[in-house]
Short mmCIF file of C-alpha atoms and ligand atoms in Angstrom, two decimals:
data_model
loop_
_atom_site.label_atom_id
_atom_site.label_comp_id
_atom_site.label_asym_id
_atom_site.label_seq_id
_atom_site.Cartn_x
_atom_site.Cartn_y
_atom_site.Cartn_z
CA MET A 343 -0.67 74.43 -18.52
CA ALA A 344 -3.90 76.40 -18.32
CA ILE A 345 -6.18 77.19 -21.22
CA CYS A 346 -8.86 79.89 -21.65
CA VAL A 347 -10.87 79.92 -18.42
CA GLY A 348 -7.85 78.08 -16.99
CA LEU A 349 -5.79 81.25 -17.46
CA GLN A 350 -8.61 83.30 -15.96
CA ALA A 351 -8.69 81.09 -12.85
CA LEU A 352 -5.08 82.00 -12.07
CA PHE A 353 -6.14 85.59 -11.31
CA GLU A 354 -7.86 86.80 -8.14
CA GLY A 355 -11.34 86.98 -9.63
CA SER A 356 -13.57 88.19 -12.44
CA THR A 357 -16.62 90.40 -12.84
CA GLU A 358 -18.20 87.33 -14.49
CA ASP A 359 -18.96 86.14 -10.96
CA PRO A 360 -17.57 88.49 -8.30
CA ASN A 361 -18.44 86.05 -5.50
CA VAL A 362 -16.19 83.29 -6.80
CA PRO A 363 -12.52 83.87 -5.97
CA GLY A 364 -9.81 82.81 -8.38
CA LEU A 365 -6.61 81.05 -7.33
CA GLY A 366 -4.87 84.40 -6.88
CA LEU A 367 -1.60 83.17 -8.34
CA ILE A 368 -1.55 86.36 -10.38
CA LYS A 369 -2.72 89.66 -8.91
CA GLY A 370 -5.66 91.37 -10.62
CA LYS A 371 -9.26 90.84 -11.70
CA LEU A 372 -10.76 90.17 -15.12
CA ASP A 373 -13.58 92.13 -16.68
CA ARG A 374 -15.80 91.86 -19.73
CA PHE A 375 -14.91 93.24 -23.15
CA ASP A 376 -16.70 96.47 -23.95
CA ASP A 377 -19.36 95.65 -26.58
CA THR A 378 -20.25 99.24 -27.53
CA ASN A 379 -18.40 99.06 -30.81
CA LYS A 380 -17.60 95.41 -31.31
CA ALA A 381 -19.11 91.96 -31.07
CA VAL A 382 -18.72 90.05 -27.79
CA PRO A 383 -17.77 87.19 -27.27
CA HIS A 384 -14.44 87.77 -28.97
CA ILE A 385 -14.37 84.77 -31.29
CA GLY A 386 -11.73 83.94 -33.82
CA TRP A 387 -8.08 84.07 -34.78
CA ASN A 388 -6.00 86.79 -33.18
CA SER A 389 -2.40 87.42 -32.21
CA ALA A 390 -0.42 86.69 -29.08
CA ASN A 391 2.48 89.08 -29.28
CA SER A 392 5.22 88.62 -26.70
CA SER A 393 7.26 91.71 -27.71
CA SER A 394 10.41 89.95 -28.85
CA LYS A 395 10.53 87.69 -25.76
CA SER A 396 10.47 83.95 -26.25
CA LEU A 397 7.22 82.50 -24.85
CA TYR A 398 6.85 78.78 -25.49
CA GLY A 399 7.36 79.23 -29.22
CA LEU A 400 4.62 81.81 -29.79
CA ARG A 401 5.20 83.61 -33.05
CA PRO A 402 4.26 87.23 -33.68
CA GLU A 403 3.10 86.53 -37.23
CA SER A 404 0.88 83.57 -36.22
CA LYS A 405 -2.77 83.68 -35.21
CA TYR A 406 -4.39 81.69 -32.43
CA TYR A 407 -8.01 80.79 -31.77
CA TYR A 408 -9.73 82.76 -29.01
CA VAL A 409 -13.28 82.44 -27.75
CA HIS A 410 -14.12 84.44 -24.61
CA SER A 411 -16.06 87.43 -23.25
CA TYR A 412 -13.86 88.21 -20.22
CA LYS A 413 -10.25 89.28 -20.36
CA TYR A 414 -7.40 90.62 -18.27
CA PRO A 415 -6.60 94.13 -19.54
CA TYR A 416 -2.92 94.52 -20.28
CA VAL A 417 -1.04 97.22 -18.39
CA ASN A 418 2.55 97.64 -19.51
CA GLY A 419 5.00 96.14 -17.01
CA GLU A 420 2.40 95.12 -14.41
CA LEU A 421 2.59 91.33 -14.78
CA GLU A 422 6.22 91.46 -15.86
CA SER A 423 7.03 92.98 -12.45
CA GLN A 424 5.53 89.84 -10.87
CA GLY A 425 7.97 87.75 -12.89
CA TRP A 426 5.66 86.76 -15.78
CA THR A 427 6.49 86.82 -19.47
CA VAL A 428 3.42 88.16 -21.24
CA ALA A 429 1.92 88.01 -24.74
CA THR A 430 -0.90 90.36 -25.69
CA GLY A 431 -3.76 90.44 -28.14
CA SER A 432 -5.77 93.43 -29.25
CA TYR A 433 -9.49 93.58 -29.92
CA GLY A 434 -10.92 96.91 -30.99
CA GLU A 435 -9.37 99.48 -28.67
CA GLU A 436 -8.62 96.95 -25.95
CA THR A 437 -5.30 95.21 -25.33
CA PHE A 438 -5.59 92.09 -23.26
CA VAL A 439 -3.42 89.28 -21.93
CA GLY A 440 -3.25 86.49 -24.51
CA ALA A 441 -0.73 84.29 -22.69
CA VAL A 442 1.50 84.36 -19.61
CA ALA A 443 4.31 82.10 -18.54
CA LYS A 444 6.67 81.73 -15.61
CA GLY A 445 8.98 78.72 -15.25
CA ASN A 446 6.98 75.65 -16.17
CA ILE A 447 3.62 77.42 -15.84
CA LEU A 448 2.07 78.33 -19.17
CA ALA A 449 -1.39 79.87 -19.46
CA THR A 450 -3.11 80.90 -22.66
CA GLN A 451 -6.35 82.81 -23.14
CA PHE A 452 -6.58 81.26 -26.62
CA HIS A 453 -7.05 77.56 -27.34
CA PRO A 454 -3.78 76.04 -28.59
CA GLU A 455 -5.55 72.73 -29.21
CA LYS A 456 -7.85 74.56 -31.66
CA SER A 457 -5.20 76.80 -33.21
CA GLY A 458 -4.05 74.55 -36.01
CA VAL A 459 -0.33 74.02 -36.59
CA ALA A 460 0.63 77.14 -34.59
CA GLY A 461 -1.19 75.80 -31.53
CA LEU A 462 0.31 72.34 -31.86
CA LYS A 463 3.80 73.89 -31.87
CA LEU A 464 3.05 75.61 -28.56
CA ILE A 465 1.79 72.39 -26.97
CA LYS A 466 4.89 70.56 -28.16
CA SER A 467 7.13 73.24 -26.73
CA PHE A 468 5.38 72.82 -23.36
CA LEU A 469 5.48 69.02 -23.37
CA THR A 470 9.13 68.75 -24.37
CA GLY A 471 10.21 71.37 -21.82
CA GLU A 472 11.86 73.35 -24.63
CA GLY A 473 9.61 76.36 -23.96
CA GLU A 474 10.67 76.61 -20.33
CA LYS A 475 14.36 76.56 -21.22
CA THR A 476 14.09 79.51 -23.60
CA LEU A 477 11.39 81.48 -21.77
CA GLY A 478 11.98 85.24 -21.74
CA GLN A 479 15.00 85.18 -24.08
CA GLU A 480 15.20 87.92 -26.68
CA VAL A 481 14.06 86.73 -30.12
CA THR A 482 13.88 88.44 -33.44
CA GLY A 483 11.16 87.76 -35.95
CA PRO A 484 8.74 89.40 -38.34
CA ALA A 485 6.59 92.30 -37.16
CA PRO A 486 3.45 91.24 -35.32
CA THR A 487 0.21 91.16 -37.28
CA GLY A 488 -2.33 92.47 -34.79
CA GLY A 489 -6.08 92.17 -34.62
CA LEU A 490 -8.84 89.70 -35.15
CA THR A 491 -9.14 88.12 -38.59
CA ARG A 492 -12.53 87.43 -40.08
CA ARG A 493 -13.18 83.72 -40.21
CA VAL A 494 -13.88 81.53 -43.21
CA ILE A 495 -15.91 78.49 -42.20
CA ALA A 496 -16.51 75.31 -44.17
CA CYS A 497 -19.94 73.81 -43.59
CA LEU A 498 -20.98 70.22 -44.15
CA ASP A 499 -24.69 69.44 -44.32
CA VAL A 500 -24.90 65.78 -43.36
CA ARG A 501 -27.75 63.30 -43.70
CA THR A 502 -28.44 59.67 -44.43
CA ASN A 503 -29.10 59.00 -48.10
CA ASP A 504 -31.66 56.52 -49.43
CA GLN A 505 -29.08 53.69 -49.24
CA GLY A 506 -28.55 54.39 -45.51
CA ASP A 507 -25.07 55.97 -45.81
CA LEU A 508 -24.21 59.12 -43.97
CA VAL A 509 -23.18 61.61 -46.65
CA VAL A 510 -22.31 65.25 -47.08
CA THR A 511 -25.01 66.79 -49.20
CA LYS A 512 -25.90 70.25 -50.40
CA GLY A 513 -29.20 71.72 -51.45
CA ASP A 514 -30.47 74.39 -53.77
CA GLN A 515 -32.65 76.54 -51.57
CA TYR A 516 -32.68 73.60 -49.14
CA ASP A 517 -33.74 70.96 -51.67
CA VAL A 518 -30.95 68.37 -51.43
CA ARG A 519 -32.32 65.91 -53.99
CA GLU A 520 -31.02 65.54 -57.55
CA LYS A 521 -33.14 67.10 -60.25
CA GLY A 522 -33.53 63.84 -62.26
CA GLU A 523 -36.35 61.24 -62.18
CA ASP A 524 -35.12 59.25 -59.19
CA ARG A 525 -34.53 62.34 -56.99
CA ASN A 526 -31.64 60.78 -55.06
CA VAL A 527 -30.11 62.69 -52.16
CA ARG A 528 -27.03 64.48 -53.54
CA ASN A 529 -23.92 62.71 -52.32
CA LEU A 530 -20.85 64.94 -52.24
CA GLY A 531 -18.58 62.86 -50.06
CA LYS A 532 -17.77 61.52 -46.62
CA PRO A 533 -18.00 63.89 -43.64
CA VAL A 534 -14.78 63.02 -41.76
CA GLU A 535 -12.58 63.05 -44.84
CA MET A 536 -14.04 66.29 -46.13
CA ALA A 537 -13.62 68.02 -42.76
CA LYS A 538 -9.94 67.00 -42.74
CA LYS A 539 -9.47 68.29 -46.26
CA TYR A 540 -10.93 71.69 -45.33
CA TYR A 541 -8.78 71.88 -42.19
CA GLU A 542 -5.70 71.25 -44.34
CA GLN A 543 -6.88 73.95 -46.74
CA GLY A 544 -6.91 76.47 -43.87
CA ALA A 545 -10.56 76.53 -42.76
CA ASP A 546 -10.86 78.61 -39.57
CA GLU A 547 -13.69 76.40 -38.32
CA VAL A 548 -15.69 73.43 -39.50
CA THR A 549 -19.44 73.15 -39.01
CA PHE A 550 -21.51 70.00 -39.32
CA LEU A 551 -25.26 70.31 -39.67
CA ASN A 552 -27.27 67.16 -39.24
CA ILE A 553 -30.04 68.34 -41.51
CA THR A 554 -32.50 65.58 -40.72
CA SER A 555 -31.77 65.60 -36.97
CA PHE A 556 -32.45 62.38 -35.14
CA ARG A 557 -34.98 60.52 -37.16
CA ASP A 558 -35.86 57.48 -34.99
CA CYS A 559 -32.30 56.91 -33.88
CA PRO A 560 -31.37 55.98 -30.30
CA LEU A 561 -29.40 58.92 -28.96
CA ALA A 562 -26.40 56.90 -27.85
CA ASP A 563 -25.95 55.68 -31.43
CA LEU A 564 -26.12 59.10 -33.00
CA PRO A 565 -23.91 58.86 -36.06
CA MET A 566 -22.83 62.46 -35.62
CA LEU A 567 -21.13 61.53 -32.34
CA GLU A 568 -18.81 59.17 -34.14
CA ILE A 569 -18.18 61.73 -36.85
CA LEU A 570 -17.14 64.27 -34.22
CA ARG A 571 -14.90 61.80 -32.41
CA ARG A 572 -13.10 60.84 -35.58
CA THR A 573 -12.88 64.39 -36.89
CA SER A 574 -11.40 65.76 -33.68
CA GLU A 575 -8.50 63.29 -34.01
CA THR A 576 -7.19 65.09 -37.08
CA VAL A 577 -8.83 68.51 -37.19
CA PHE A 578 -7.41 71.11 -34.79
CA VAL A 579 -9.77 74.00 -35.36
CA PRO A 580 -13.15 74.54 -33.68
CA LEU A 581 -15.97 72.19 -34.58
CA THR A 582 -19.63 73.16 -34.45
CA ILE A 583 -22.45 70.66 -34.59
CA GLY A 584 -26.09 71.45 -35.30
CA GLY A 585 -29.33 69.62 -35.85
CA GLY A 586 -31.80 68.17 -33.38
CA ILE A 587 -30.59 70.02 -30.31
CA ARG A 588 -33.78 70.30 -28.28
CA ASP A 589 -35.56 68.49 -25.45
CA THR A 590 -36.59 65.18 -26.91
CA VAL A 591 -37.82 61.66 -26.14
CA ASP A 592 -35.47 58.78 -26.92
CA THR A 593 -36.66 55.72 -28.86
CA ASP A 594 -37.07 53.83 -25.56
CA GLY A 595 -39.34 56.55 -24.15
CA THR A 596 -36.71 58.24 -21.92
CA LYS A 597 -36.85 62.02 -21.83
CA VAL A 598 -33.57 63.64 -22.80
CA SER A 599 -32.90 67.35 -22.37
CA ALA A 600 -31.21 69.56 -24.95
CA LEU A 601 -28.46 70.09 -22.38
CA GLU A 602 -27.80 66.34 -22.18
CA ILE A 603 -27.65 66.11 -25.96
CA ALA A 604 -25.28 69.07 -26.12
CA THR A 605 -23.13 67.44 -23.42
CA MET A 606 -22.82 64.29 -25.52
CA TYR A 607 -21.65 66.40 -28.44
CA PHE A 608 -19.16 68.39 -26.36
CA LYS A 609 -17.72 65.17 -24.93
CA SER A 610 -17.31 63.82 -28.45
CA GLY A 611 -15.26 66.80 -29.60
CA ALA A 612 -17.66 69.64 -30.44
CA ASP A 613 -16.72 73.14 -29.35
CA LYS A 614 -20.09 74.70 -30.09
CA VAL A 615 -23.60 73.47 -30.68
CA SER A 616 -25.95 75.11 -33.13
CA ILE A 617 -29.67 75.32 -32.47
CA GLY A 618 -32.17 75.96 -35.26
CA SER A 619 -35.87 75.18 -34.97
CA ASP A 620 -35.95 75.11 -31.19
CA ALA A 621 -34.56 78.65 -31.02
CA VAL A 622 -37.48 80.00 -33.06
CA LEU A 623 -40.03 78.31 -30.81
CA ALA A 624 -38.21 79.57 -27.71
CA ALA A 625 -38.18 83.10 -29.13
CA GLU A 626 -41.93 82.94 -29.71
CA GLU A 627 -42.43 82.06 -26.06
CA TYR A 628 -40.05 84.83 -25.02
CA TYR A 629 -42.21 87.44 -26.76
CA SER A 630 -45.57 85.95 -25.79
CA GLY A 631 -44.38 85.94 -22.16
CA GLY A 632 -43.48 89.65 -22.31
CA HIS A 633 -39.70 89.26 -22.74
CA LYS A 634 -39.45 87.06 -19.66
CA LEU A 635 -36.57 84.60 -19.32
CA TRP A 636 -37.52 81.42 -17.50
CA GLY A 637 -34.15 79.73 -17.67
CA ASN A 638 -35.61 76.54 -19.12
CA THR A 639 -34.89 76.92 -22.85
CA ALA A 640 -32.13 74.95 -24.54
CA ILE A 641 -30.21 78.16 -25.23
CA GLU A 642 -30.34 79.31 -21.60
CA GLN A 643 -29.47 75.92 -20.16
CA ILE A 644 -26.57 75.19 -22.48
CA SER A 645 -25.12 78.70 -22.25
CA LYS A 646 -25.39 78.61 -18.46
CA ALA A 647 -23.56 75.28 -18.30
CA TYR A 648 -20.97 75.82 -21.03
CA GLY A 649 -20.87 79.60 -21.61
CA ASN A 650 -22.49 81.77 -24.29
CA GLN A 651 -19.65 81.16 -26.69
CA ALA A 652 -20.65 77.49 -26.94
CA VAL A 653 -24.15 78.24 -28.25
CA VAL A 654 -24.76 79.21 -31.86
CA VAL A 655 -28.23 79.87 -33.19
CA SER A 656 -28.68 78.84 -36.80
CA VAL A 657 -31.29 80.95 -38.57
CA ASP A 658 -33.08 79.87 -41.74
CA PRO A 659 -34.83 83.02 -42.99
CA LYS A 660 -36.55 83.67 -46.28
CA ARG A 661 -37.70 86.85 -47.95
CA VAL A 662 -41.30 88.03 -47.78
CA TYR A 663 -41.90 90.89 -50.21
CA VAL A 664 -44.24 93.75 -49.31
CA PRO A 665 -45.29 96.86 -51.24
CA LYS A 666 -44.38 99.41 -48.57
CA LEU A 667 -42.30 99.87 -45.45
CA ASP A 668 -45.19 99.78 -42.99
CA ALA A 669 -47.16 97.00 -44.69
CA THR A 670 -46.55 94.63 -41.73
CA ARG A 671 -45.43 94.86 -38.12
CA HIS A 672 -42.17 93.19 -39.10
CA ASN A 673 -38.71 94.74 -39.39
CA THR A 674 -38.73 95.62 -43.08
CA ILE A 675 -35.97 96.87 -45.37
CA ARG A 676 -35.90 98.54 -48.74
CA THR A 677 -34.27 96.09 -51.13
CA ARG A 678 -32.25 96.42 -54.32
CA PHE A 679 -33.72 93.11 -55.51
CA LEU A 680 -37.35 93.67 -56.35
CA GLY A 681 -40.04 91.10 -55.60
CA PRO A 682 -42.09 89.20 -58.18
CA LYS A 683 -44.60 92.03 -58.43
CA GLY A 684 -41.97 94.74 -58.37
CA GLU A 685 -42.17 95.14 -54.57
CA GLU A 686 -39.40 97.35 -53.21
CA TYR A 687 -39.55 96.14 -49.62
CA CYS A 688 -39.09 92.87 -47.83
CA TRP A 689 -38.73 91.30 -44.41
CA TYR A 690 -37.14 88.01 -43.53
CA ALA A 691 -39.41 85.36 -42.06
CA CYS A 692 -37.88 82.70 -39.80
CA THR A 693 -38.53 79.08 -40.70
CA ILE A 694 -38.20 75.82 -38.78
CA LYS A 695 -37.66 72.17 -39.74
CA GLY A 696 -35.18 72.97 -42.48
CA GLY A 697 -37.33 75.62 -44.12
CA ARG A 698 -40.42 73.44 -44.25
CA GLU A 699 -42.51 75.68 -41.97
CA THR A 700 -42.57 79.50 -41.94
CA ARG A 701 -43.33 81.34 -38.69
CA ASP A 702 -44.68 84.80 -38.02
CA MET A 703 -41.36 86.02 -36.66
CA ASP A 704 -38.79 88.14 -38.42
CA VAL A 705 -35.08 87.66 -38.29
CA VAL A 706 -34.43 90.75 -36.16
CA GLU A 707 -36.95 89.59 -33.56
CA LEU A 708 -35.33 86.17 -33.47
CA ALA A 709 -31.80 87.53 -33.27
CA GLN A 710 -32.62 89.86 -30.39
CA ALA A 711 -34.55 87.22 -28.45
CA VAL A 712 -31.81 84.59 -28.68
CA GLU A 713 -29.15 87.15 -27.77
CA ALA A 714 -31.16 87.93 -24.63
CA MET A 715 -31.40 84.21 -23.86
CA GLY A 716 -27.62 83.81 -24.00
CA ALA A 717 -26.75 82.72 -27.54
CA GLY A 718 -23.14 83.60 -28.30
CA GLU A 719 -23.25 83.70 -32.08
CA LEU A 720 -25.63 83.64 -35.04
CA LEU A 721 -25.23 81.43 -38.09
CA LEU A 722 -27.23 83.43 -40.58
CA ASN A 723 -28.36 81.33 -43.52
CA CYS A 724 -30.67 82.57 -46.25
CA ILE A 725 -33.01 80.18 -48.03
CA ASP A 726 -33.34 82.46 -51.07
CA CYS A 727 -29.56 82.45 -51.65
CA ASP A 728 -28.66 78.92 -50.51
CA GLY A 729 -26.93 76.97 -53.28
CA THR A 730 -27.41 79.76 -55.85
CA ASN A 731 -23.71 80.69 -56.09
CA SER A 732 -24.86 84.28 -56.53
CA GLY A 733 -23.23 85.75 -53.42
CA PHE A 734 -24.30 86.39 -49.84
CA ASP A 735 -27.44 88.36 -49.03
CA LEU A 736 -25.69 91.56 -47.94
CA GLU A 737 -28.97 93.29 -47.07
CA LEU A 738 -29.94 90.54 -44.66
CA ILE A 739 -26.51 90.46 -43.05
CA SER A 740 -26.43 94.24 -42.55
CA GLN A 741 -29.90 94.22 -41.03
CA VAL A 742 -28.99 91.54 -38.49
CA LYS A 743 -25.54 92.94 -37.67
CA ALA A 744 -27.18 96.27 -36.81
CA ALA A 745 -29.63 94.53 -34.46
CA VAL A 746 -27.29 92.52 -32.19
CA ARG A 747 -23.91 92.65 -30.47
CA ILE A 748 -23.00 88.98 -30.70
CA PRO A 749 -20.93 87.81 -33.68
CA VAL A 750 -22.67 86.89 -36.93
CA ILE A 751 -21.61 84.28 -39.49
CA ALA A 752 -22.82 85.09 -42.99
CA SER A 753 -23.99 81.99 -44.83
CA SER A 754 -25.63 80.91 -48.10
CA GLY A 755 -24.87 81.90 -51.66
CA ALA A 756 -21.06 81.83 -51.82
CA GLY A 757 -20.08 80.75 -55.34
CA ASN A 758 -16.51 82.00 -55.65
CA PRO A 759 -13.76 83.69 -53.58
CA ALA A 760 -14.89 87.17 -54.66
CA HIS A 761 -18.11 86.64 -52.72
CA PHE A 762 -16.11 86.30 -49.49
CA GLU A 763 -14.18 89.42 -50.34
CA GLU A 764 -17.45 91.22 -51.01
CA VAL A 765 -19.19 90.22 -47.78
CA PHE A 766 -16.17 91.23 -45.69
CA ARG A 767 -15.87 94.53 -47.53
CA GLU A 768 -19.55 95.49 -47.68
CA THR A 769 -20.71 94.32 -44.24
CA THR A 770 -19.30 94.04 -40.75
CA THR A 771 -19.95 90.30 -40.59
CA ASP A 772 -17.58 88.48 -38.25
CA ALA A 773 -17.27 85.32 -40.34
CA ALA A 774 -18.47 83.88 -43.63
CA LEU A 775 -19.36 80.30 -44.42
CA GLY A 776 -19.26 78.36 -47.64
CA ALA A 777 -20.39 74.89 -48.63
CA GLY A 778 -21.22 73.95 -52.22
CA MET A 779 -18.30 75.73 -53.91
CA PHE A 780 -15.87 73.79 -51.69
CA HIS A 781 -17.69 70.45 -51.93
CA ARG A 782 -17.83 70.54 -55.71
CA GLY A 783 -14.07 71.19 -55.76
CA GLU A 784 -14.46 74.46 -57.65
CA TYR A 785 -12.40 76.43 -55.12
CA THR A 786 -10.36 75.63 -52.04
CA VAL A 787 -10.97 77.25 -48.67
CA GLN A 788 -7.54 78.88 -48.94
CA GLN A 789 -8.59 80.65 -52.12
CA SER A 790 -11.46 82.26 -50.22
CA LYS A 791 -9.18 83.72 -47.60
CA THR A 792 -7.54 86.50 -49.56
CA ILE A 793 -8.93 89.17 -47.22
CA SER A 794 -8.13 87.54 -43.93
CA PRO A 795 -5.46 84.88 -44.31
CA ARG A 796 -3.81 83.61 -41.15
CA GLN A 797 -0.41 82.05 -40.89
CA ASP A 798 0.25 78.88 -38.93
O1 LIG B 106 -33.64 72.77 -36.65
O2 LIG B 106 -32.05 72.58 -34.76
O3 LIG B 106 -32.73 70.55 -36.02
O4 LIG B 106 -31.25 72.25 -37.02
C1 LIG B 106 -31.28 71.82 -38.34
C2 LIG B 106 -30.11 72.49 -39.03
O5 LIG B 106 -30.02 71.94 -40.34
C3 LIG B 106 -30.29 74.00 -39.17
O6 LIG B 106 -29.07 74.62 -38.88
C4 LIG B 106 -30.63 74.20 -40.64
O7 LIG B 106 -30.02 75.38 -41.13
C5 LIG B 106 -30.02 72.98 -41.29
N1 LIG B 106 -30.79 72.48 -42.45
C6 LIG B 106 -31.99 71.84 -42.37
N2 LIG B 106 -32.37 71.49 -43.63
C7 LIG B 106 -31.41 71.91 -44.47
C8 LIG B 106 -31.40 71.72 -45.92
O8 LIG B 106 -30.51 72.21 -46.62
N3 LIG B 106 -32.39 71.02 -46.45
N4 LIG B 106 -29.32 73.07 -44.22
C9 LIG B 106 -30.42 72.54 -43.72
C10 LIG B 106 -29.00 74.33 -44.09
C11 LIG B 106 -27.59 75.85 -44.95
C12 LIG B 106 -26.16 75.99 -44.78
C13 LIG B 106 -25.48 75.87 -46.10
C14 LIG B 106 -25.29 77.28 -46.55
C15 LIG B 106 -24.22 77.47 -47.54
N5 LIG B 106 -27.95 74.50 -44.90
O9 LIG B 106 -25.63 75.12 -43.88
O10 LIG B 106 -24.34 75.16 -45.90
O11 LIG B 106 -26.53 77.74 -47.05
O12 LIG B 106 -24.47 76.84 -48.74
P1 LIG B 106 -23.84 77.41 -50.09
O13 LIG B 106 -22.56 78.07 -49.70
O14 LIG B 106 -23.59 76.21 -50.94
O15 LIG B 106 -24.85 78.34 -50.66
P2 LIG B 106 -32.52 72.01 -36.07
#
């Protein structure tokens, strides 16, 4: 059984690295998705339609989790004439090979181990041998539901509270302490249990953000490692982990690179790492060095080792109001929400250290720099909207989507399911993330998926 790049390796080669031959078990070469009109990598839940032929229990109405930039373009009958049964997916105008099987060989471009119940069924069909027995037989079923769905992500901000327990918390504009006298850290539950609950409610992904990074903790004892290990035992959708991913010095004085930290997370069950503060500092160097890439930033190193799709950059912007469009050198928009002095324009300043420090860099500059460095996705928070339950900042999301070709996750401000509907309708965002409304039990993840539900 071959998964994702495992399927790709069965072919003769790929434009990803023309000098490295594939196994050549299947004739043909892979190429990259065209990103003129769509985000690349292709990330999310899409179909694998085997045209009424049984293929290890794949179902036309189910969706499977893909994350890749290279694909084998589907040509009707080509692989079938080599004896393969084929399932296809479609992304924009392109139809690509989602899965192939012949005898006891099964290869999937998507990740069955991250495709929830539908993926587990496929793995079972492979392990029991049932899939091989029925391979290629005619089957009837519902009509295929093609195309990529837009993801709904549940996010858990995690930190240690004043009693030393690791808790899921949630801030209002990044302030996670209660409003009362004692100002305790808000405790909304336990990370592993909450992640499982959101998986069962249909979350397309789960993100953990360690919002106080590694305060004086030996790296090997990082509590987030244990959380990932335990979560990946019961949660079969992609897991992202963020917080503290940068070159650092361990408590015993040993230098540890961001790549080593990311490796520890991947080995513990993470599918993607999310980089916040370090990305802003790296982007500053990128511009001060005249757009030069040195290959030494965390983003470049991790994306080189694990692929762009494994690196998310988490952005923490906040609005800076200005009286006119050309008041600063920054990428400025006209806004429907006027500033405190009636200003009609604003730009979004990037912050680091959980919003504690504002830098002279706007969100478009950051997004374009990290895309050039190899980030595969942006997690676009908004300090002004965070925890307000007033809806996503559609102006911010539209500005960033227009500036980059990598996928964008809209975040901050979701207060009810209609806000998800709105952000998917009004912007081209690839995914939307919610936190507080799920943690407080006001709505389930499933209720937020009216626009892009997927079936297991
Ligand atoms: O800088 O690489 O160590 O990463 C730190 C990470 O922790 C960053 O991703 C940063 O966004 C996050 N973070 C730091 N401080 C806070 C805080 O809240 N005090 N949380 C924080 C960011 C934003 C979202 C939140 C959405 C949705 N939280 O994760 O879940 O805003 O909330 P809502 O739907 O309830 O409005 P580094």
